[in-house]
XYZ file of C-alpha atoms in Angstrom:
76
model
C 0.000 0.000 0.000
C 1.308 3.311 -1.221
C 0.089 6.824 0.131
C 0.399 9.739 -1.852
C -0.408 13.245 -1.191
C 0.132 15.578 -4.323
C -1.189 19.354 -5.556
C -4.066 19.364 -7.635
C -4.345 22.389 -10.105
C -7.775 22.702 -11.450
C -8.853 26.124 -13.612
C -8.530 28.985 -10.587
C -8.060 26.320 -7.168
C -5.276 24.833 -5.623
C -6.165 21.553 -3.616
C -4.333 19.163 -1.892
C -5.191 15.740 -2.787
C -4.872 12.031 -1.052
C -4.726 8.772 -3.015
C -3.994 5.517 -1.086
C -3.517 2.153 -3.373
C -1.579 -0.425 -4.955
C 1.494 0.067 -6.748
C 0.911 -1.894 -10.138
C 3.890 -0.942 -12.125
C 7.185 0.705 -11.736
C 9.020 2.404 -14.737
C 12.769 3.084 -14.294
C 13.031 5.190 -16.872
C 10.376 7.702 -16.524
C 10.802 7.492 -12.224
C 6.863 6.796 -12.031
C 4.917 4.520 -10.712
C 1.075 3.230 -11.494
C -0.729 2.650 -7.998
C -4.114 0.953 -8.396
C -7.671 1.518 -5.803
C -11.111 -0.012 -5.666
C -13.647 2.529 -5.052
C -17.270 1.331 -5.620
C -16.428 -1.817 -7.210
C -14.189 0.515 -9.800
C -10.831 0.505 -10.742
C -8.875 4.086 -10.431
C -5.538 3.915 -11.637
C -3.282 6.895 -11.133
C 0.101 7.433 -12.677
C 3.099 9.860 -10.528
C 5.802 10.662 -11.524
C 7.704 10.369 -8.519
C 9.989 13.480 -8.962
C 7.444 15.871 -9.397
C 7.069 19.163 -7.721
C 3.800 18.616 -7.467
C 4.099 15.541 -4.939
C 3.657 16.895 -1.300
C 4.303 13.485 0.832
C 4.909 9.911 -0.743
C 4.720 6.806 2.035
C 5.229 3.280 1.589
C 2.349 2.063 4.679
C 2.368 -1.600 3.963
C 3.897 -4.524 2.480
C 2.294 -7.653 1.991
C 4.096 -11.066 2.108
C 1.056 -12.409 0.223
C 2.095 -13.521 -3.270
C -0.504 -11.732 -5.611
C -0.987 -13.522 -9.716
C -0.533 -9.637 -11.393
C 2.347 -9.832 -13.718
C 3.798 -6.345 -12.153
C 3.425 -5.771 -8.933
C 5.696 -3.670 -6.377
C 6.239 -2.754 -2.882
C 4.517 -5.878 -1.978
């Protein structure tokens, strides 16, 4: 489980956004990762780049010893 706190720019507002999930895919390259939540029985998938200025705080809160069947999957 990842948390992620970034700035979200919309038209005239600044906000401050939270997004806790699953980190899907990691991309060496690029520095970003894909972290995966279920909300309502829907997937939201949500790609950071991990150097960003726009990232306020970026946890790891979990790790799970539990093998999972995804093909990428980090931080488990």
């Amino acid at each position: 489980m990842v948390y992620v706190r970034y700035i979200l720019i919309k038209e005239d507002e600044i906000k401050i956004s939270n997004f806790i999930g699953l980190c899907i895919a990691k991309k060496n390259k690029s520095n970003s990762l894909l972290i995966k939540n279920n909300v309502k029985k829907e997937d939201i998938k949500l790609l950071i780049h991990t150097h960003s200025p726009l990232i306020v705080n970026f946890k790891i809160l979990k790790r799970y010893k539990k093998k999972y069947r995804l093909n990428k999957l980090y931080y488990k």
